[in-house]
Each structure stands twice: as structure tokens, then as C-alpha cells.
Amino acid sequence: MRGNFVRLLSTLAVFFSLAPALSSQVTEAQPTGPRFLYAAAENAAPTPIDVSRIAILHMRLSLDLEGVSVKRAIAVISEQSGISVWYRDEILRPGGVVNLKARDITLAAALTSVLVESGVDVVFGRDGNATLIAQPAPLSGSLTGRVVDSATRQPLENVAVSVGNRTARTNTDASGKYTLASLQQGTTVTLHFRRLGYFEATMRAPVPDGAGTVPDVAMEAAPSGLDRIVVTGTVIPTSVRALPSPITIITAKDIEQQNITSLDQVFNYMVPGGVSRDDAPGIGGYANFSVRGTTDLSSGTSTIKVLVDGVELDDPSRIRNIDPNSVERIEIVSGPQASTIYGSGASSGVMQIFTKHGSNDASGPVVSGKMQVGTMAHKYNPDDTPVRKDASLAVSGGSNVAGYTVDGSWHGEGAFEKYRKGEQRDLHGGVHFDQGIISGNLSLRDTRIGYHQGLNLLDPVAIAQGRPVADVDPGSRYEYQISTLAGSITLQPIAGWRNTITLGSDDNTFTTFNRSSTVGGPDAVNETNSTARSMHFTSAYDHSMGQAFNYSVVAGGDRIDYVYTDFSGGSRTANHLNGIFAQAQLAWRESLYLTGGLHGDQSPGEDGTYWSPRIGLAFVHSHDAMTF
């Protein structure tokens, strides 16, 4: 009696522990009839049984079942064989009727005949008893999606995509797309995304009955990863390992962590060999900056070409007036290597600033804000502690088709130097869309700056004598308006072939109110405007030749118009620059990269075309955990 009770308890334990788990672990396509499985332990995954080699399944029975229910038929088989068969009532399909008359039928054949349409499997435990579990749902679902770089929004190729325990696996193609087939419909799976140089990403997704689409997955590049994707100097999204020249990548996260308050600071903090110096402190000043290879910062402008969302800035030194909160990432190439794409003006380097254009998160808009208040001190105003106030607000959102970002900020400075104070207001908006073979971006930034500077600001005699100046001190007021409009459209008719046109302008208006030294006297107003309007077109194609070789070809042209207007003096000057370029790269086994290109510039007054050739070789080899 005690032995039977122990057997009952052990069978029930096997049944209740395995019934829910086993049905989800068996994932192969199912036949109509039951499968015979064996579970060595309570939590062990069941394994198929070779019926021909299991003696108990060859036990002979004599059955006379006519018009009986499946449950009654199981009870008769259990009684004749002496094997307990455990199951939950709800797993047997209702309405089943059994008609079976047989003499000398094996146990395996009897169970198969009775359970053929019941949708269950038979699992034997170590005690010899059986448990009926529901067969898994058919593997008829599939999921399709795309993987992109979180910073560039460009597709990522060769991303390993797997499900749950990583048994289902595929890789993304050149457009970043993947498809996982033969998934169990009606379930929710966890997708894992892995690629060298990127942090692993996961996403949970329900599996439909048939084909389903999931939102884009954005993978974040790991610090210093050789597989981080860039476009500066290549046009085609390219991994860092393939570049024959060094590049510095600065993300929005880096800017936030370093608490960057003006973009010129990245040259002192984050760019190897970089240096930056303010021409004047506070709001309204501009920065001289450069990288290794130049030693003079006294010219008043940077020697590096700067582009914002693909549009050239008229005055690169005005990056100090770009709101860091609006920046998604920055790419900086030092030296002349990028001049093949961007022309002779980029002989000392290129800095590309990409602003935020929203996300692919359809869960709803994200609102963020920040406010900072602090005091300042300066040697020309040792007796006062003026306050600096900073506030910003941003809203972003989107879907897998389009995204948007709108952000603004305000900065105010007290008189940290005697008789100098100012404020700056920034507004930025960006949108992007991706619909089939067409994608595009549009961005606008507008900066308004105003500051007052007293006549005696740097008067050493007045400072030495401690002479006070009244609050109505005349002095001068300066007002700046800096605006950048950029738009691009990309057409990709076939995989690997991308055609992009970028249009935009950078507009700078400076107004100076030179006040009379006599209080109440007339103001002398001087207003100037400088504008750079640019158009850039590229056509790029990359293709793999087997598993060993890959090549890419880029060709295009650009035109930049520079206009300077002095409204006070009534003068206007205009100039333009035309350029054409071509560049090709051949890669061998993602280790050896040969790059060559040529750029031609032509502008009024030049005799012919100025050519900028380029050739470079890069070699990267990985061995275990080391890359060199």
C-alpha cells in the first residue's frame, strides 16, 4: 500500500512539474499522432523514444472499445497495462469518440490509435508511468525587422539575431533587415541582437499567426569600437576599421557626461591633438580651434571645415553658438584625408555635426528639460558674483516610419566682467522619415544672441583708479542671428546603391549698435550678413564579391555660394566654389582596406581646376581578445 502511494506522489510530481514546461520546450513540427518521449528527471527536457527498443511499449493488449470517449479508452488501456496515465482534462480535445477492436495489439499502437487526433504527446517518467502533455503550437509564425545604428540611423549589416535560448538564428543583410521563420505562433519571444563593436540589444515581440513586423532596433556603438559606423570621409556608412585615417566620434551621451556647454570644448577634452581658445569670454564670443598639424590660432577662424547636417557653415568658429543639447553626434577627421570628398577647404580636417531628428519609438513623445544656476567670477570684476542661468526643454518621438525632435534653450549671464552681460536663445527642430526606398532628413536651427559691453570694460586706468561707471553707461550692444537650414533626400532603388542630395544654407546677421560717449546721444548702427548656400550630391554603390572581397565606389559633385553684404556701407560681394569627386575602396576579409580618390575644385579667378588626390591603406587584425 505504501509503495503504491509513493508511486502516486512521484507520478503527480512529474505531471505537475513537466506538463507546463515540456509543452513549451518541444519546438519541432508535430505529426497528427502523439510522440513518445522520456523525461529522466522532473525538470529535464523530454527526449524522443525509439519505440522499437522500449519493451514496455510492446506489451500486448486486447481491446474492445466501441463508441467510448477518449478518457474511457485511456482508462481501459491503463487498467490492462498496469501503467498509470496522468493528464489534465482540458488538454484533451472535447467530442472525441474511440472505436477500436483489436486482439494482441501493442501498447504503443493502442495509445497511438486512441490519441491520434487528441493533440497530445506521451511522456514516460523514471517510474514507468506516463503523462499526457499538449503538443506545442505549429511553428508557422515569422518576424521581420531592421537593425540600425542608434547614432547615425544607418542600417547595420551582419548583426546576429537569435530567439530566446539562441537556437533560432539569422543575420541582417546590407539593408539591416532580417527574418526569423518557423516561430511558435501565439507566443512572445525575446530577440537578441549582437554585433562586434556594439552593445547587445534585446526586444520582446509577440509571434503572430503568419508573418509579422517588429519596430526597428537601434544598437549603440561600444566605446572605441572598430565596428562603429561613420559617414565622414566615406559617404557610404562605413565601419571605423575600414578608414585609412583616424577619426574621433563624440555622441550625445559623451556630451552629456562631460557637461559640455559649448561645442568648441570637445577639441580640448575629446579630440587627440585638438586645441581651442576663446577670442572673448562669455556669450557672444567665438572660438579658434584646430587639431595637430597647425600651430597658429590667431587668424580668428578655424582651419577645419565644419558641416551641420551636411551643410557647410559660413563661419566655422561659430560652433560655439550651437546648442550642445541639439547634437546627436559629432565626427571629426584630422588632416587632409577627407579633402577628397569635401574639397581643398578641408585640407586641415572636417568636423561633421549631426543634430537630433527624433526616434523610432512609437510609445509616445519624450519630454526632457534641464535648468542650471551658478555664479561666475572674473579678474575684471572681483567685487561681484554675477549669476549665469541656463534652461532647456526638448520633445522627441516618432515611429518606425518617421521621427521628430523640437528643443530650445535660454542662457543668461550677468556682468561677470564689469559692464558686460548678455543672453542667448536657441531653437532647433529636426524630422526624419524612412519609407521603402526613400528616406530623408530636415533640420532648422536658429540662434539669437545679444550682449552689452561698456566703454570702460578693459580700461586699465579706470580699473586701477577704481572709478565707478553709472548703470546708464553708454557702451555698445551687439546682436547676432545665426540660422542653418538643411535637408537631404536619399533614394536607394536597389540594395547597395544610394543616391543622396543635400541642400541648405547657413545665414549669419551681425548688428552693432555703437553708442555715443555722451549719454542720450545717437547710436551708430552697423549691420552685415554673410551666407553660405550649398548643394551636395553623391551616388554610392557597394558590393560583395564572394566572401573575401568587398568594394565601394562613390562619385558626386557640390556647389557652394558665399555672399557677404554690408548693409551700412551698401556693398555686396559674392563668390562660389564648384567641386567634383570620386572615391573607391577595396576590402579584403574585413582586414585590409585600400582607398583612393580625387577631388577637383574650381572657383572664379582660378586658372583651371585644383585637384586633391588621396590614397590610403588600413590593416586590422583580430586575435582572441586583441585587435591590432
XYZ file of C-alpha atoms in Angstrom:
628
model
C 0.000 0.000 0.000
C 2.781 2.395 0.927
C 4.619 1.580 -2.297
C 1.576 2.443 -4.402
C 1.155 5.739 -2.519
C 4.789 6.681 -3.163
C 4.389 5.858 -6.833
C 1.274 8.028 -6.971
C 3.043 11.012 -5.401
C 6.065 10.724 -7.694
C 3.866 10.474 -10.783
C 1.844 13.511 -9.743
C 5.077 15.443 -9.147
C 6.346 14.570 -12.608
C 2.992 15.529 -14.121
C 2.559 18.923 -12.487
C 6.217 19.961 -12.963
C 6.589 18.803 -16.556
C 3.162 19.467 -18.026
C 3.513 23.242 -18.493
C 7.245 23.232 -19.225
C 7.575 20.323 -21.597
C 4.942 21.558 -23.987
C 6.906 24.808 -24.461
C 10.332 23.183 -24.806
C 9.433 20.842 -27.624
C 9.566 23.073 -30.678
C 9.819 20.782 -33.659
C 6.990 20.438 -36.149
C 4.389 17.936 -34.892
C 2.712 14.996 -36.649
C -1.022 14.279 -36.180
C -0.490 11.418 -33.728
C 1.271 11.504 -30.352
C 5.012 11.286 -29.862
C 6.535 9.047 -27.216
C 9.050 10.909 -25.067
C 11.131 10.238 -21.977
C 11.949 12.630 -19.116
C 14.850 11.477 -16.947
C 14.067 13.992 -14.177
C 11.287 16.316 -13.126
C 12.784 19.415 -14.770
C 14.602 17.697 -17.614
C 13.635 18.363 -21.211
C 11.929 15.340 -22.788
C 13.726 13.373 -25.472
C 12.173 11.190 -28.188
C 11.916 7.450 -27.507
C 12.871 4.789 -30.039
C 9.649 2.782 -29.825
C 11.219 -0.308 -31.348
C 13.718 -0.578 -28.455
C 11.389 0.013 -25.452
C 9.973 -3.273 -24.154
C 7.057 -1.769 -22.236
C 5.639 -0.269 -25.409
C 5.491 -3.782 -26.944
C 3.160 -5.020 -24.200
C 0.213 -6.869 -25.805
C -3.387 -5.837 -25.102
C -6.860 -6.957 -26.154
C -9.289 -4.086 -26.533
C -12.991 -3.881 -27.329
C -13.737 -0.160 -27.451
C -16.748 0.986 -29.431
C -18.255 4.459 -29.176
C -16.432 5.304 -25.968
C -14.819 8.598 -25.020
C -11.070 9.158 -25.202
C -10.923 9.366 -21.412
C -12.657 5.995 -21.058
C -10.329 4.436 -23.624
C -7.273 5.731 -21.715
C -8.692 4.252 -18.501
C -9.127 0.806 -20.115
C -5.599 0.842 -21.536
C -4.203 1.922 -18.162
C -6.067 -0.894 -16.373
C -4.910 -3.634 -18.773
C -1.290 -2.464 -18.929
C -0.909 -1.592 -15.262
C 0.584 1.788 -16.226
C -0.846 4.933 -14.718
C -1.617 7.624 -17.294
C -1.903 11.143 -15.868
C -3.325 14.184 -17.664
C -5.363 17.332 -17.246
C -8.895 17.216 -18.578
C -8.536 20.442 -20.525
C -5.703 19.204 -22.759
C -7.898 16.526 -24.418
C -9.928 17.860 -27.286
C -13.662 17.528 -26.495
C -16.021 15.405 -28.570
C -13.558 12.617 -29.394
C -15.057 9.122 -29.830
C -12.978 5.928 -29.971
C -13.891 2.798 -31.981
C -11.167 0.191 -31.571
C -11.440 -3.589 -31.557
C -8.151 -5.404 -31.549
C -6.570 -8.548 -30.200
C -2.892 -8.741 -29.414
C -2.260 -5.006 -30.087
C 0.853 -3.385 -28.657
C 0.628 -0.635 -26.041
C 2.300 1.828 -28.440
C -0.204 1.056 -31.203
C -3.152 1.287 -28.795
C -2.134 4.697 -27.462
C -1.461 5.977 -30.980
C -4.917 4.869 -32.192
C -6.712 6.405 -29.217
C -4.765 9.693 -29.139
C -4.282 10.227 -32.874
C -6.490 13.348 -33.005
C -6.117 14.484 -29.394
C -3.166 16.855 -29.877
C -1.107 15.367 -27.053
C 2.258 13.663 -26.544
C 3.036 10.792 -24.149
C 5.918 11.370 -21.723
C 7.223 8.429 -19.651
C 8.978 9.059 -16.363
C 11.584 7.018 -14.499
C 8.818 5.175 -12.591
C 7.374 3.792 -15.830
C 4.143 5.762 -15.660
C 3.036 8.189 -18.377
C 1.951 11.834 -18.507
C -0.008 13.371 -21.360
C 1.060 16.898 -22.343
C -0.280 19.193 -25.031
C 1.661 19.312 -28.263
C 3.244 22.722 -28.993
C 1.516 25.037 -31.407
C 2.609 24.799 -35.043
C 5.766 26.682 -35.938
C 4.113 28.871 -38.544
C 4.938 32.393 -37.345
C 7.691 34.675 -38.600
C 9.099 38.064 -37.609
C 10.736 40.625 -39.873
C 12.570 43.744 -38.735
C 15.542 46.030 -39.242
C 18.605 46.961 -37.168
C 20.169 50.433 -37.308
C 22.971 52.332 -35.618
C 21.487 54.393 -32.767
C 23.603 57.431 -33.656
C 23.602 57.506 -37.465
C 20.261 55.700 -38.038
C 22.066 53.832 -40.814
C 21.362 50.095 -41.303
C 23.719 47.580 -39.710
C 24.825 44.523 -41.651
C 25.876 41.145 -40.214
C 24.059 41.576 -36.913
C 23.421 38.155 -35.347
C 19.725 37.858 -34.443
C 18.549 34.996 -32.243
C 15.494 33.985 -30.228
C 15.378 33.106 -26.527
C 17.899 30.347 -25.996
C 19.551 31.381 -29.299
C 18.513 28.263 -31.221
C 16.865 30.290 -33.987
C 19.477 32.476 -35.649
C 19.936 34.665 -38.695
C 21.965 37.702 -39.779
C 20.926 41.082 -41.115
C 21.589 41.899 -44.761
C 23.126 45.025 -46.285
C 19.917 46.982 -45.641
C 19.889 45.924 -41.983
C 16.865 43.659 -42.455
C 16.312 40.156 -41.048
C 13.592 37.494 -40.972
C 13.136 34.787 -38.342
C 10.888 31.979 -39.590
C 9.316 28.863 -38.015
C 8.429 30.530 -34.715
C 5.702 29.272 -32.415
C 2.625 31.345 -33.086
C 0.773 32.875 -30.183
C 3.880 33.163 -28.018
C 6.027 36.130 -27.032
C 9.728 35.701 -27.748
C 12.843 37.622 -26.712
C 15.054 38.669 -29.606
C 18.797 39.108 -29.035
C 20.943 41.299 -31.321
C 24.758 41.043 -31.299
C 27.469 42.671 -33.380
C 31.150 43.279 -32.768
C 31.726 46.838 -31.596
C 28.166 47.303 -30.305
C 26.363 46.708 -27.045
C 23.962 43.755 -27.137
C 20.309 44.733 -27.609
C 17.152 42.787 -26.758
C 13.481 43.168 -27.595
C 10.327 41.212 -26.755
C 7.866 40.632 -29.579
C 4.635 38.623 -29.986
C 4.612 35.987 -32.733
C 1.512 36.245 -34.938
C -0.172 33.532 -36.981
C 1.768 34.173 -40.152
C 4.197 36.985 -40.960
C 4.712 39.870 -38.538
C 6.813 43.040 -38.489
C 8.587 44.446 -35.439
C 9.891 48.018 -34.875
C 13.454 48.931 -35.800
C 16.105 48.063 -33.237
C 18.765 50.716 -32.604
C 22.110 49.356 -31.416
C 24.511 51.597 -29.514
C 28.161 51.526 -30.507
C 30.602 50.480 -27.800
C 33.329 52.974 -26.893
C 36.287 52.812 -29.307
C 34.643 50.005 -31.253
C 36.234 49.367 -34.632
C 32.818 48.464 -35.994
C 31.229 51.810 -35.173
C 29.585 53.197 -38.294
C 30.588 56.627 -39.658
C 29.962 58.578 -42.872
C 32.545 61.385 -42.707
C 35.077 60.992 -45.495
C 33.261 57.973 -46.926
C 29.622 58.975 -47.690
C 28.731 55.270 -47.564
C 28.122 54.179 -43.950
C 31.477 52.559 -43.125
C 32.979 50.894 -40.073
C 35.872 52.664 -38.357
C 38.168 49.712 -39.085
C 37.957 50.471 -42.809
C 39.169 54.074 -42.551
C 42.760 54.801 -43.568
C 42.748 57.930 -41.379
C 41.982 58.496 -37.681
C 38.510 59.695 -36.737
C 37.020 60.944 -33.486
C 33.372 60.154 -32.686
C 31.531 62.115 -29.998
C 27.979 61.127 -29.103
C 25.188 62.958 -27.307
C 25.901 60.731 -24.324
C 29.551 61.855 -24.308
C 28.472 65.499 -24.407
C 26.102 64.958 -21.507
C 28.620 63.056 -19.388
C 31.331 65.695 -19.937
C 28.806 68.508 -19.311
C 29.888 70.258 -22.500
C 28.470 73.798 -22.571
C 29.928 74.842 -25.952
C 30.997 72.556 -28.779
C 34.488 74.009 -29.116
C 35.268 72.377 -25.766
C 35.329 68.940 -27.424
C 38.681 69.851 -29.005
C 40.270 70.338 -25.592
C 38.561 67.369 -23.925
C 37.952 64.677 -26.532
C 39.944 65.205 -29.754
C 43.521 63.883 -29.752
C 45.841 66.754 -30.606
C 42.946 69.216 -30.552
C 43.096 72.691 -29.070
C 40.559 75.500 -28.719
C 40.837 79.100 -27.490
C 38.124 81.694 -26.912
C 38.551 85.033 -28.619
C 36.457 86.565 -25.822
C 34.774 85.033 -22.807
C 31.045 84.771 -22.287
C 28.048 84.941 -24.586
C 28.790 86.459 -27.989
C 32.343 85.238 -28.272
C 33.646 82.803 -30.839
C 36.317 80.117 -30.709
C 39.512 79.441 -32.636
C 40.142 75.706 -32.791
C 42.324 73.291 -34.658
C 44.000 69.895 -34.472
C 47.522 68.539 -34.781
C 49.275 69.957 -37.834
C 48.550 73.678 -37.268
C 50.168 75.914 -34.650
C 48.614 79.357 -35.139
C 45.227 80.223 -33.624
C 45.460 83.973 -34.171
C 43.692 84.179 -37.526
C 40.231 84.459 -35.980
C 38.724 81.485 -37.793
C 39.219 77.767 -37.677
C 41.168 75.934 -40.332
C 38.760 72.963 -40.152
C 35.726 72.781 -42.414
C 32.527 72.383 -40.377
C 29.223 70.968 -41.635
C 25.893 70.770 -39.792
C 23.644 68.013 -41.157
C 25.659 68.102 -44.380
C 25.529 71.886 -44.868
C 28.749 73.914 -44.648
C 28.929 76.654 -42.028
C 29.797 80.102 -43.303
C 31.922 80.751 -40.196
C 33.262 77.569 -38.512
C 34.238 79.498 -35.386
C 30.536 79.903 -34.628
C 30.216 76.282 -33.480
C 30.480 77.844 -30.043
C 26.939 79.189 -30.573
C 25.408 75.776 -31.415
C 23.331 74.373 -28.570
C 25.026 71.119 -27.392
C 21.609 69.750 -26.333
C 20.550 69.595 -30.003
C 23.524 67.447 -31.106
C 23.160 63.714 -31.756
C 26.811 63.041 -32.614
C 29.982 64.616 -33.999
C 32.551 63.073 -36.353
C 35.977 64.709 -36.750
C 38.633 63.667 -39.288
C 42.047 65.263 -38.739
C 44.350 66.131 -41.622
C 43.822 66.247 -45.383
C 42.377 62.751 -45.834
C 38.764 63.970 -46.044
C 39.506 66.590 -48.716
C 38.731 64.020 -51.416
C 35.049 64.311 -50.515
C 34.845 67.833 -49.082
C 37.356 69.754 -51.200
C 40.513 71.762 -50.627
C 38.896 73.723 -47.787
C 39.045 70.531 -45.768
C 42.814 70.106 -46.079
C 43.221 70.531 -42.305
C 40.274 68.361 -41.360
C 36.492 68.059 -41.322
C 34.023 68.304 -38.479
C 30.507 66.998 -39.143
C 27.785 67.852 -36.623
C 24.596 65.769 -36.805
C 21.621 67.178 -34.934
C 18.779 65.182 -33.414
C 15.933 64.096 -35.694
C 13.701 62.096 -33.357
C 13.470 58.398 -32.571
C 11.720 55.270 -33.804
C 9.882 54.746 -30.517
C 6.137 54.730 -31.142
C 5.257 54.503 -27.437
C 4.744 58.275 -27.228
C 6.625 61.564 -27.065
C 9.504 62.001 -24.641
C 9.810 65.321 -22.835
C 13.035 66.334 -21.109
C 14.294 69.526 -19.555
C 17.175 70.978 -17.594
C 17.859 74.070 -15.541
C 21.150 75.249 -14.065
C 22.028 78.273 -11.968
C 25.538 79.199 -10.899
C 27.783 82.110 -10.057
C 30.757 83.395 -12.057
C 33.911 85.263 -11.216
C 36.374 87.252 -13.314
C 39.507 89.252 -12.632
C 37.936 92.421 -14.080
C 35.038 92.214 -11.645
C 36.461 90.851 -8.377
C 33.877 92.506 -6.151
C 30.755 90.988 -7.680
C 29.338 87.476 -8.087
C 27.033 87.593 -11.121
C 24.711 84.693 -11.885
C 24.563 82.524 -15.009
C 21.225 80.865 -15.767
C 20.687 78.013 -18.237
C 17.383 76.346 -19.131
C 16.440 73.882 -21.865
C 13.388 71.884 -22.944
C 13.079 69.159 -25.597
C 10.298 66.991 -27.048
C 11.002 63.995 -29.295
C 9.180 60.961 -30.620
C 8.282 59.047 -33.739
C 7.581 55.642 -35.221
C 9.357 53.175 -37.464
C 8.452 55.435 -40.414
C 9.224 58.943 -39.143
C 10.567 60.823 -36.135
C 10.790 64.359 -34.812
C 12.666 66.493 -32.273
C 11.973 70.049 -31.106
C 14.214 71.639 -28.499
C 15.056 75.071 -27.212
C 17.326 76.682 -24.655
C 17.995 80.025 -22.989
C 21.235 81.228 -21.427
C 21.690 84.425 -19.485
C 24.858 85.910 -17.998
C 25.211 88.677 -15.506
C 28.062 91.187 -15.587
C 30.865 88.692 -14.952
C 33.115 91.417 -16.349
C 32.273 94.974 -15.416
C 29.679 96.330 -17.815
C 29.411 93.156 -19.960
C 26.324 90.940 -19.867
C 24.242 89.041 -22.389
C 21.770 86.317 -23.282
C 21.406 83.626 -25.935
C 18.270 81.858 -27.207
C 18.397 78.683 -29.280
C 15.637 76.876 -31.164
C 16.138 73.635 -33.089
C 13.823 71.256 -34.906
C 14.551 68.079 -36.835
C 12.468 65.424 -38.613
C 13.339 62.255 -40.488
C 11.389 59.695 -42.490
C 12.135 56.259 -43.940
C 9.593 54.839 -46.333
C 10.733 51.985 -48.538
C 13.442 53.089 -50.955
C 13.169 56.768 -49.958
C 14.405 58.403 -46.770
C 15.163 61.946 -45.766
C 16.009 64.488 -43.082
C 15.120 68.122 -42.467
C 16.530 70.359 -39.733
C 16.448 74.020 -38.740
C 18.361 75.813 -36.016
C 18.076 79.449 -35.072
C 20.256 81.265 -32.535
C 19.697 84.813 -31.256
C 22.455 86.483 -29.234
C 22.535 89.884 -27.623
C 25.080 91.354 -25.255
C 26.115 94.723 -23.928
C 29.695 95.865 -23.497
C 30.559 99.034 -21.576
C 33.027 101.600 -22.843
C 35.310 101.171 -19.847
C 35.286 97.367 -19.926
C 39.034 96.954 -20.272
C 40.197 100.475 -19.443
C 43.250 99.786 -17.219
C 43.388 103.377 -15.903
C 39.752 103.357 -14.847
C 40.182 99.951 -13.236
C 43.351 100.998 -11.395
C 41.694 104.159 -10.065
C 38.518 102.272 -9.190
C 36.370 104.844 -10.971
C 32.709 103.791 -10.969
C 30.600 103.863 -14.114
C 26.878 104.519 -13.887
C 24.244 101.949 -14.866
C 23.437 104.158 -17.835
C 26.964 103.670 -19.141
C 26.664 104.057 -22.921
C 28.963 101.422 -24.452
C 27.792 99.195 -27.316
C 25.253 96.457 -27.914
C 25.789 93.534 -30.273
C 23.076 91.329 -31.734
C 23.610 88.145 -33.754
C 21.169 85.932 -35.617
C 22.607 82.632 -36.836
C 20.387 80.202 -38.769
C 21.076 76.903 -40.510
C 18.576 75.094 -42.730
C 19.478 71.621 -44.016
C 17.554 68.984 -45.934
C 18.521 65.730 -47.603
C 16.775 63.046 -49.649
C 18.188 59.549 -50.184
C 16.955 57.149 -52.863
C 18.039 53.508 -52.701
C 16.440 51.753 -55.706
C 18.419 48.530 -55.185
C 20.416 47.093 -52.319
C 23.812 48.731 -52.075
C 23.094 51.712 -54.369
C 22.440 55.009 -52.575
C 21.812 58.411 -54.142
C 21.697 61.437 -51.844
C 21.198 65.142 -52.449
C 21.692 67.653 -49.636
C 20.612 71.291 -49.842
C 20.836 74.051 -47.298
C 22.135 77.401 -46.174
C 23.934 78.932 -43.215
C 22.977 82.559 -42.604
C 24.701 84.972 -40.206
C 23.483 88.509 -39.487
C 25.521 90.761 -37.174
C 24.234 94.116 -35.940
C 26.296 96.518 -33.847
C 24.832 99.492 -32.002
C 27.821 101.749 -31.292
C 26.509 104.153 -28.698
C 27.693 107.686 -28.269
C 30.039 108.511 -25.448
C 27.504 111.152 -24.484
C 24.528 109.767 -22.623
C 21.445 110.182 -24.788
C 23.469 110.693 -27.942
C 22.587 108.966 -31.259
C 23.552 105.352 -31.953
C 25.670 104.358 -34.942
C 24.251 101.156 -36.399
C 26.309 98.752 -38.484
C 24.721 95.608 -39.959
C 26.325 92.873 -42.043
C 25.240 89.493 -43.351
C 27.241 86.507 -44.571
C 25.639 83.447 -46.091
C 26.850 80.091 -47.417
C 24.413 78.168 -49.622
C 25.422 74.651 -50.547
C 24.296 71.717 -52.653
C 25.922 68.318 -52.405
C 25.102 65.222 -54.484
C 26.554 61.732 -54.130
C 25.936 58.400 -55.773
C 27.451 55.425 -53.987
C 27.494 51.683 -54.594
C 28.977 48.877 -52.527
C 29.014 45.194 -53.381
C 30.498 41.933 -52.136
C 32.474 39.670 -54.431
C 32.216 36.365 -52.648
C 33.282 36.059 -49.021
C 36.736 37.551 -49.415
C 36.347 40.847 -51.285
C 34.086 43.857 -50.964
C 34.278 47.108 -52.915
C 32.561 50.501 -52.822
C 32.531 53.408 -55.263
C 31.406 56.980 -54.544
C 31.088 59.852 -57.022
C 29.402 63.220 -56.906
C 29.628 66.962 -57.037
C 28.936 70.063 -54.970
C 28.482 73.804 -55.261
C 28.825 76.403 -52.526
C 27.875 80.076 -52.919
C 29.311 82.613 -50.489
C 27.639 86.032 -50.221
C 28.720 88.901 -47.969
C 26.587 92.045 -47.617
C 27.433 95.215 -45.723
C 24.081 96.967 -45.341
C 25.591 100.024 -43.709
C 28.249 100.514 -46.387
C 25.989 99.458 -49.260
C 28.401 96.808 -50.590
C 27.923 93.183 -51.627
C 30.395 90.527 -52.706
C 29.699 87.027 -53.975
C 31.821 84.008 -54.752
C 31.222 80.369 -55.436
C 33.088 77.080 -55.486
C 32.315 74.085 -57.711
C 33.635 70.621 -56.988
C 33.572 67.087 -58.363
C 34.950 63.979 -56.725
C 35.261 60.208 -56.918
C 36.498 57.665 -54.405
C 36.798 53.874 -54.364
C 37.639 51.319 -51.693
C 38.570 47.658 -51.949
C 38.344 45.487 -48.816
C 39.752 42.012 -48.254
C 38.250 39.828 -45.486
C 37.403 42.871 -43.341
C 41.101 43.189 -42.563
C 42.836 45.007 -45.438
C 41.344 48.190 -46.921
C 42.732 50.141 -49.889
C 41.191 53.581 -50.523
C 41.863 56.009 -53.375
C 40.126 59.124 -54.624
C 40.332 62.504 -56.341
C 38.575 65.841 -55.811
C 38.602 68.827 -58.133
C 37.795 72.419 -57.067
C 37.151 75.387 -59.282
C 36.173 78.969 -58.399
C 36.259 82.368 -60.179
C 39.741 83.724 -60.665
C 41.388 80.308 -60.698
C 43.263 79.112 -63.745
C 41.860 75.628 -64.199
C 40.878 73.138 -61.519
C 42.625 72.455 -58.228
C 42.940 68.675 -57.716
C 43.195 66.909 -54.355
C 44.293 63.249 -54.678
C 44.096 60.704 -51.888
C 45.319 57.185 -51.293
C 45.287 55.234 -48.057
C 45.825 51.738 -46.696
C 44.371 50.304 -43.481
C 45.004 46.894 -41.901
C 43.091 45.498 -38.934
C 43.552 42.031 -37.486
C 41.788 40.445 -34.511
C 43.271 37.626 -32.493
C 41.334 36.338 -29.496
C 40.591 39.413 -27.368
C 43.221 41.604 -29.031
C 42.842 43.793 -32.104
C 45.782 45.467 -33.836
